[in-house]
Amino acid sequence: MTHSERFVETLAAQPATATEGDISPRLGLFVGKLLENLESGVS
Protein backbone atom coordinates (compact mmCIF):
# COMPACT_ATOMS: atom_id res chain seq x y z
CA MET A 1 0.00 0.00 0.00
CA THR A 2 1.36 3.40 -0.94
CA HIS A 3 0.38 6.85 0.24
CA SER A 4 0.89 10.26 -1.28
CA GLU A 5 3.77 12.40 -0.05
CA ARG A 6 1.26 14.91 1.30
CA PHE A 7 -0.48 12.24 3.40
CA VAL A 8 2.84 11.00 4.81
CA GLU A 9 3.88 14.55 5.73
CA THR A 10 0.52 15.20 7.40
CA LEU A 11 0.75 11.92 9.28
CA ALA A 12 4.27 12.73 10.48
CA ALA A 13 3.11 16.15 11.73
CA GLN A 14 0.50 14.61 14.04
CA PRO A 15 1.35 13.80 17.66
CA ALA A 16 2.12 10.13 18.20
CA THR A 17 0.88 10.06 21.77
CA ALA A 18 -2.72 10.25 22.88
CA THR A 19 -4.42 12.01 25.70
CA GLU A 20 -5.88 9.83 28.41
CA GLY A 21 -8.48 7.42 27.03
CA ASP A 22 -8.16 8.53 23.40
CA ILE A 23 -6.29 7.24 20.39
CA SER A 24 -3.49 9.39 19.02
CA PRO A 25 -4.31 11.75 16.14
CA ARG A 26 -1.67 9.98 14.06
CA LEU A 27 -3.31 6.59 14.60
CA GLY A 28 -6.77 8.01 13.88
CA LEU A 29 -5.61 9.54 10.61
CA PHE A 30 -3.89 6.32 9.55
CA VAL A 31 -6.90 4.14 10.38
CA GLY A 32 -9.17 6.55 8.51
CA LYS A 33 -6.96 6.23 5.44
CA LEU A 34 -7.01 2.44 5.72
CA LEU A 35 -10.81 2.44 5.88
CA GLU A 36 -10.96 4.76 2.87
CA ASN A 37 -8.72 2.38 0.92
CA LEU A 38 -10.85 -0.61 1.93
CA GLU A 39 -14.01 1.14 0.76
CA SER A 40 -12.43 2.02 -2.57
CA GLY A 41 -11.19 -1.53 -3.09
CA VAL A 42 -14.59 -3.07 -2.35
CA SER A 43 -16.54 -0.89 -4.79
PDB file of N, CA and C in Angstrom:
ATOM      1  N   MET A   1       0.854  -1.168   0.000  1.00  0.00           N
ATOM      2  CA  MET A   1       0.000   0.000   0.000  1.00  0.00           C
ATOM      3  C   MET A   1       0.900   1.230   0.000  1.00  0.00           C
ATOM      4  N   THR A   2       0.582   2.163  -0.872  1.00  0.00           N
ATOM      5  CA  THR A   2       1.358   3.398  -0.936  1.00  0.00           C
ATOM      6  C   THR A   2       0.462   4.575  -0.597  1.00  0.00           C
ATOM      7  N   HIS A   3       1.095   5.622  -0.106  1.00  0.00           N
ATOM      8  CA  HIS A   3       0.378   6.846   0.243  1.00  0.00           C
ATOM      9  C   HIS A   3       1.071   8.014  -0.427  1.00  0.00           C
ATOM     10  N   SER A   4       0.315   9.070  -0.679  1.00  0.00           N
ATOM     11  CA  SER A   4       0.895  10.261  -1.284  1.00  0.00           C
ATOM     12  C   SER A   4       1.878  10.915  -0.321  1.00  0.00           C
ATOM     13  N   GLU A   5       2.788  11.686  -0.877  1.00  0.00           N
ATOM     14  CA  GLU A   5       3.766  12.397  -0.047  1.00  0.00           C
ATOM     15  C   GLU A   5       3.064  13.350   0.915  1.00  0.00           C
ATOM     16  N   ARG A   6       2.007  13.979   0.446  1.00  0.00           N
ATOM     17  CA  ARG A   6       1.256  14.907   1.298  1.00  0.00           C
ATOM     18  C   ARG A   6       0.661  14.183   2.514  1.00  0.00           C
ATOM     19  N   PHE A   7       0.097  13.001   2.287  1.00  0.00           N
ATOM     20  CA  PHE A   7      -0.475  12.238   3.398  1.00  0.00           C
ATOM     21  C   PHE A   7       0.607  11.854   4.404  1.00  0.00           C
ATOM     22  N   VAL A   8       1.742  11.406   3.921  1.00  0.00           N
ATOM     23  CA  VAL A   8       2.836  10.998   4.809  1.00  0.00           C
ATOM     24  C   VAL A   8       3.329  12.188   5.627  1.00  0.00           C
ATOM     25  N   GLU A   9       3.448  13.357   5.002  1.00  0.00           N
ATOM     26  CA  GLU A   9       3.881  14.555   5.727  1.00  0.00           C
ATOM     27  C   GLU A   9       2.853  14.957   6.784  1.00  0.00           C
ATOM     28  N   THR A  10       1.582  14.875   6.441  1.00  0.00           N
ATOM     29  CA  THR A  10       0.524  15.203   7.397  1.00  0.00           C
ATOM     30  C   THR A  10       0.533  14.221   8.558  1.00  0.00           C
ATOM     31  N   LEU A  11       0.699  12.955   8.243  1.00  0.00           N
ATOM     32  CA  LEU A  11       0.754  11.924   9.278  1.00  0.00           C
ATOM     33  C   LEU A  11       1.932  12.168  10.225  1.00  0.00           C
ATOM     34  N   ALA A  12       3.072  12.497   9.664  1.00  0.00           N
ATOM     35  CA  ALA A  12       4.269  12.734  10.481  1.00  0.00           C
ATOM     36  C   ALA A  12       4.113  13.960  11.377  1.00  0.00           C
ATOM     37  N   ALA A  13       3.299  14.916  10.957  1.00  0.00           N
ATOM     38  CA  ALA A  13       3.115  16.146  11.729  1.00  0.00           C
ATOM     39  C   ALA A  13       2.183  15.961  12.924  1.00  0.00           C
ATOM     40  N   GLN A  14       1.451  14.858  12.955  1.00  0.00           N
ATOM     41  CA  GLN A  14       0.502  14.612  14.044  1.00  0.00           C
ATOM     42  C   GLN A  14       1.218  14.050  15.265  1.00  0.00           C
ATOM     43  N   PRO A  15       0.735  14.378  16.460  1.00  0.00           N
ATOM     44  CA  PRO A  15       1.347  13.802  17.662  1.00  0.00           C
ATOM     45  C   PRO A  15       1.152  12.287  17.705  1.00  0.00           C
ATOM     46  N   ALA A  16       2.181  11.589  18.134  1.00  0.00           N
ATOM     47  CA  ALA A  16       2.117  10.125  18.195  1.00  0.00           C
ATOM     48  C   ALA A  16       1.478   9.634  19.482  1.00  0.00           C
ATOM     49  N   THR A  17       1.454  10.481  20.493  1.00  0.00           N
ATOM     50  CA  THR A  17       0.881  10.058  21.774  1.00  0.00           C
ATOM     51  C   THR A  17      -0.534  10.595  21.923  1.00  0.00           C
ATOM     52  N   ALA A  18      -1.318   9.875  22.687  1.00  0.00           N
ATOM     53  CA  ALA A  18      -2.723  10.249  22.879  1.00  0.00           C
ATOM     54  C   ALA A  18      -2.935  10.822  24.266  1.00  0.00           C
ATOM     55  N   THR A  19      -4.011  11.578  24.376  1.00  0.00           N
ATOM     56  CA  THR A  19      -4.420  12.009  25.702  1.00  0.00           C
ATOM     57  C   THR A  19      -5.099  10.828  26.378  1.00  0.00           C
ATOM     58  N   GLU A  20      -5.322  10.937  27.628  1.00  0.00           N
ATOM     59  CA  GLU A  20      -5.876   9.829  28.408  1.00  0.00           C
ATOM     60  C   GLU A  20      -7.202   9.320  27.824  1.00  0.00           C
ATOM     61  N   GLY A  21      -7.254   8.037  27.494  1.00  0.00           N
ATOM     62  CA  GLY A  21      -8.484   7.419  27.027  1.00  0.00           C
ATOM     63  C   GLY A  21      -8.782   7.599  25.550  1.00  0.00           C
ATOM     64  N   ASP A  22      -7.933   8.296  24.821  1.00  0.00           N
ATOM     65  CA  ASP A  22      -8.160   8.528  23.398  1.00  0.00           C
ATOM     66  C   ASP A  22      -7.087   7.822  22.581  1.00  0.00           C
ATOM     67  N   ILE A  23      -7.343   7.714  21.278  1.00  0.00           N
ATOM     68  CA  ILE A  23      -6.286   7.242  20.386  1.00  0.00           C
ATOM     69  C   ILE A  23      -5.520   8.463  19.896  1.00  0.00           C
ATOM     70  N   SER A  24      -4.297   8.262  19.480  1.00  0.00           N
ATOM     71  CA  SER A  24      -3.490   9.388  19.020  1.00  0.00           C
ATOM     72  C   SER A  24      -4.037   9.910  17.692  1.00  0.00           C
ATOM     73  N   PRO A  25      -3.868  11.207  17.424  1.00  0.00           N
ATOM     74  CA  PRO A  25      -4.308  11.754  16.143  1.00  0.00           C
ATOM     75  C   PRO A  25      -3.642  11.045  14.965  1.00  0.00           C
ATOM     76  N   ARG A  26      -2.392  10.667  15.133  1.00  0.00           N
ATOM     77  CA  ARG A  26      -1.668   9.979  14.060  1.00  0.00           C
ATOM     78  C   ARG A  26      -2.326   8.639  13.751  1.00  0.00           C
ATOM     79  N   LEU A  27      -2.661   7.889  14.791  1.00  0.00           N
ATOM     80  CA  LEU A  27      -3.312   6.593  14.600  1.00  0.00           C
ATOM     81  C   LEU A  27      -4.696   6.769  13.979  1.00  0.00           C
ATOM     82  N   GLY A  28      -5.440   7.753  14.437  1.00  0.00           N
ATOM     83  CA  GLY A  28      -6.767   8.008  13.878  1.00  0.00           C
ATOM     84  C   GLY A  28      -6.721   8.341  12.400  1.00  0.00           C
ATOM     85  N   LEU A  29      -5.757   9.166  12.015  1.00  0.00           N
ATOM     86  CA  LEU A  29      -5.608   9.539  10.609  1.00  0.00           C
ATOM     87  C   LEU A  29      -5.234   8.324   9.766  1.00  0.00           C
ATOM     88  N   PHE A  30      -4.328   7.506  10.274  1.00  0.00           N
ATOM     89  CA  PHE A  30      -3.894   6.322   9.547  1.00  0.00           C
ATOM     90  C   PHE A  30      -5.031   5.321   9.388  1.00  0.00           C
ATOM     91  N   VAL A  31      -5.774   5.080  10.443  1.00  0.00           N
ATOM     92  CA  VAL A  31      -6.903   4.142  10.378  1.00  0.00           C
ATOM     93  C   VAL A  31      -7.969   4.665   9.418  1.00  0.00           C
ATOM     94  N   GLY A  32      -8.215   5.962   9.447  1.00  0.00           N
ATOM     95  CA  GLY A  32      -9.170   6.554   8.506  1.00  0.00           C
ATOM     96  C   GLY A  32      -8.759   6.322   7.064  1.00  0.00           C
ATOM     97  N   LYS A  33      -7.470   6.459   6.795  1.00  0.00           N
ATOM     98  CA  LYS A  33      -6.964   6.229   5.438  1.00  0.00           C
ATOM     99  C   LYS A  33      -7.100   4.758   5.059  1.00  0.00           C
ATOM    100  N   LEU A  34      -6.828   3.867   5.998  1.00  0.00           N
ATOM    101  CA  LEU A  34      -7.006   2.440   5.717  1.00  0.00           C
ATOM    102  C   LEU A  34      -8.459   2.119   5.377  1.00  0.00           C
ATOM    103  N   LEU A  35      -9.386   2.672   6.153  1.00  0.00           N
ATOM    104  CA  LEU A  35     -10.808   2.440   5.881  1.00  0.00           C
ATOM    105  C   LEU A  35     -11.208   3.001   4.521  1.00  0.00           C
ATOM    106  N   GLU A  36     -10.681   4.165   4.185  1.00  0.00           N
ATOM    107  CA  GLU A  36     -10.961   4.758   2.871  1.00  0.00           C
ATOM    108  C   GLU A  36     -10.463   3.832   1.763  1.00  0.00           C
ATOM    109  N   ASN A  37      -9.269   3.294   1.924  1.00  0.00           N
ATOM    110  CA  ASN A  37      -8.724   2.380   0.918  1.00  0.00           C
ATOM    111  C   ASN A  37      -9.541   1.095   0.830  1.00  0.00           C
ATOM    112  N   LEU A  38     -10.007   0.589   1.951  1.00  0.00           N
ATOM    113  CA  LEU A  38     -10.847  -0.610   1.931  1.00  0.00           C
ATOM    114  C   LEU A  38     -12.159  -0.356   1.201  1.00  0.00           C
ATOM    115  N   GLU A  39     -12.766   0.800   1.454  1.00  0.00           N
ATOM    116  CA  GLU A  39     -14.014   1.145   0.763  1.00  0.00           C
ATOM    117  C   GLU A  39     -13.799   1.232  -0.733  1.00  0.00           C
ATOM    118  N   SER A  40     -12.718   1.852  -1.142  1.00  0.00           N
ATOM    119  CA  SER A  40     -12.425   2.017  -2.569  1.00  0.00           C
ATOM    120  C   SER A  40     -12.171   0.674  -3.236  1.00  0.00           C
ATOM    121  N   GLY A  41     -11.512  -0.223  -2.519  1.00  0.00           N
ATOM    122  CA  GLY A  41     -11.192  -1.529  -3.086  1.00  0.00           C
ATOM    123  C   GLY A  41     -12.402  -2.428  -3.208  1.00  0.00           C
ATOM    124  N   VAL A  42     -13.400  -2.232  -2.351  1.00  0.00           N
ATOM    125  CA  VAL A  42     -14.589  -3.072  -2.355  1.00  0.00           C
ATOM    126  C   VAL A  42     -15.542  -2.666  -3.466  1.00  0.00           C
ATOM    127  N   SER A  43     -15.595  -1.395  -3.775  1.00  0.00           N
ATOM    128  CA  SER A  43     -16.537  -0.890  -4.792  1.00  0.00           C
ATOM    129  C   SER A  43     -16.228  -1.400  -6.171  1.00  0.00           C
TER     130      SER A  43
END
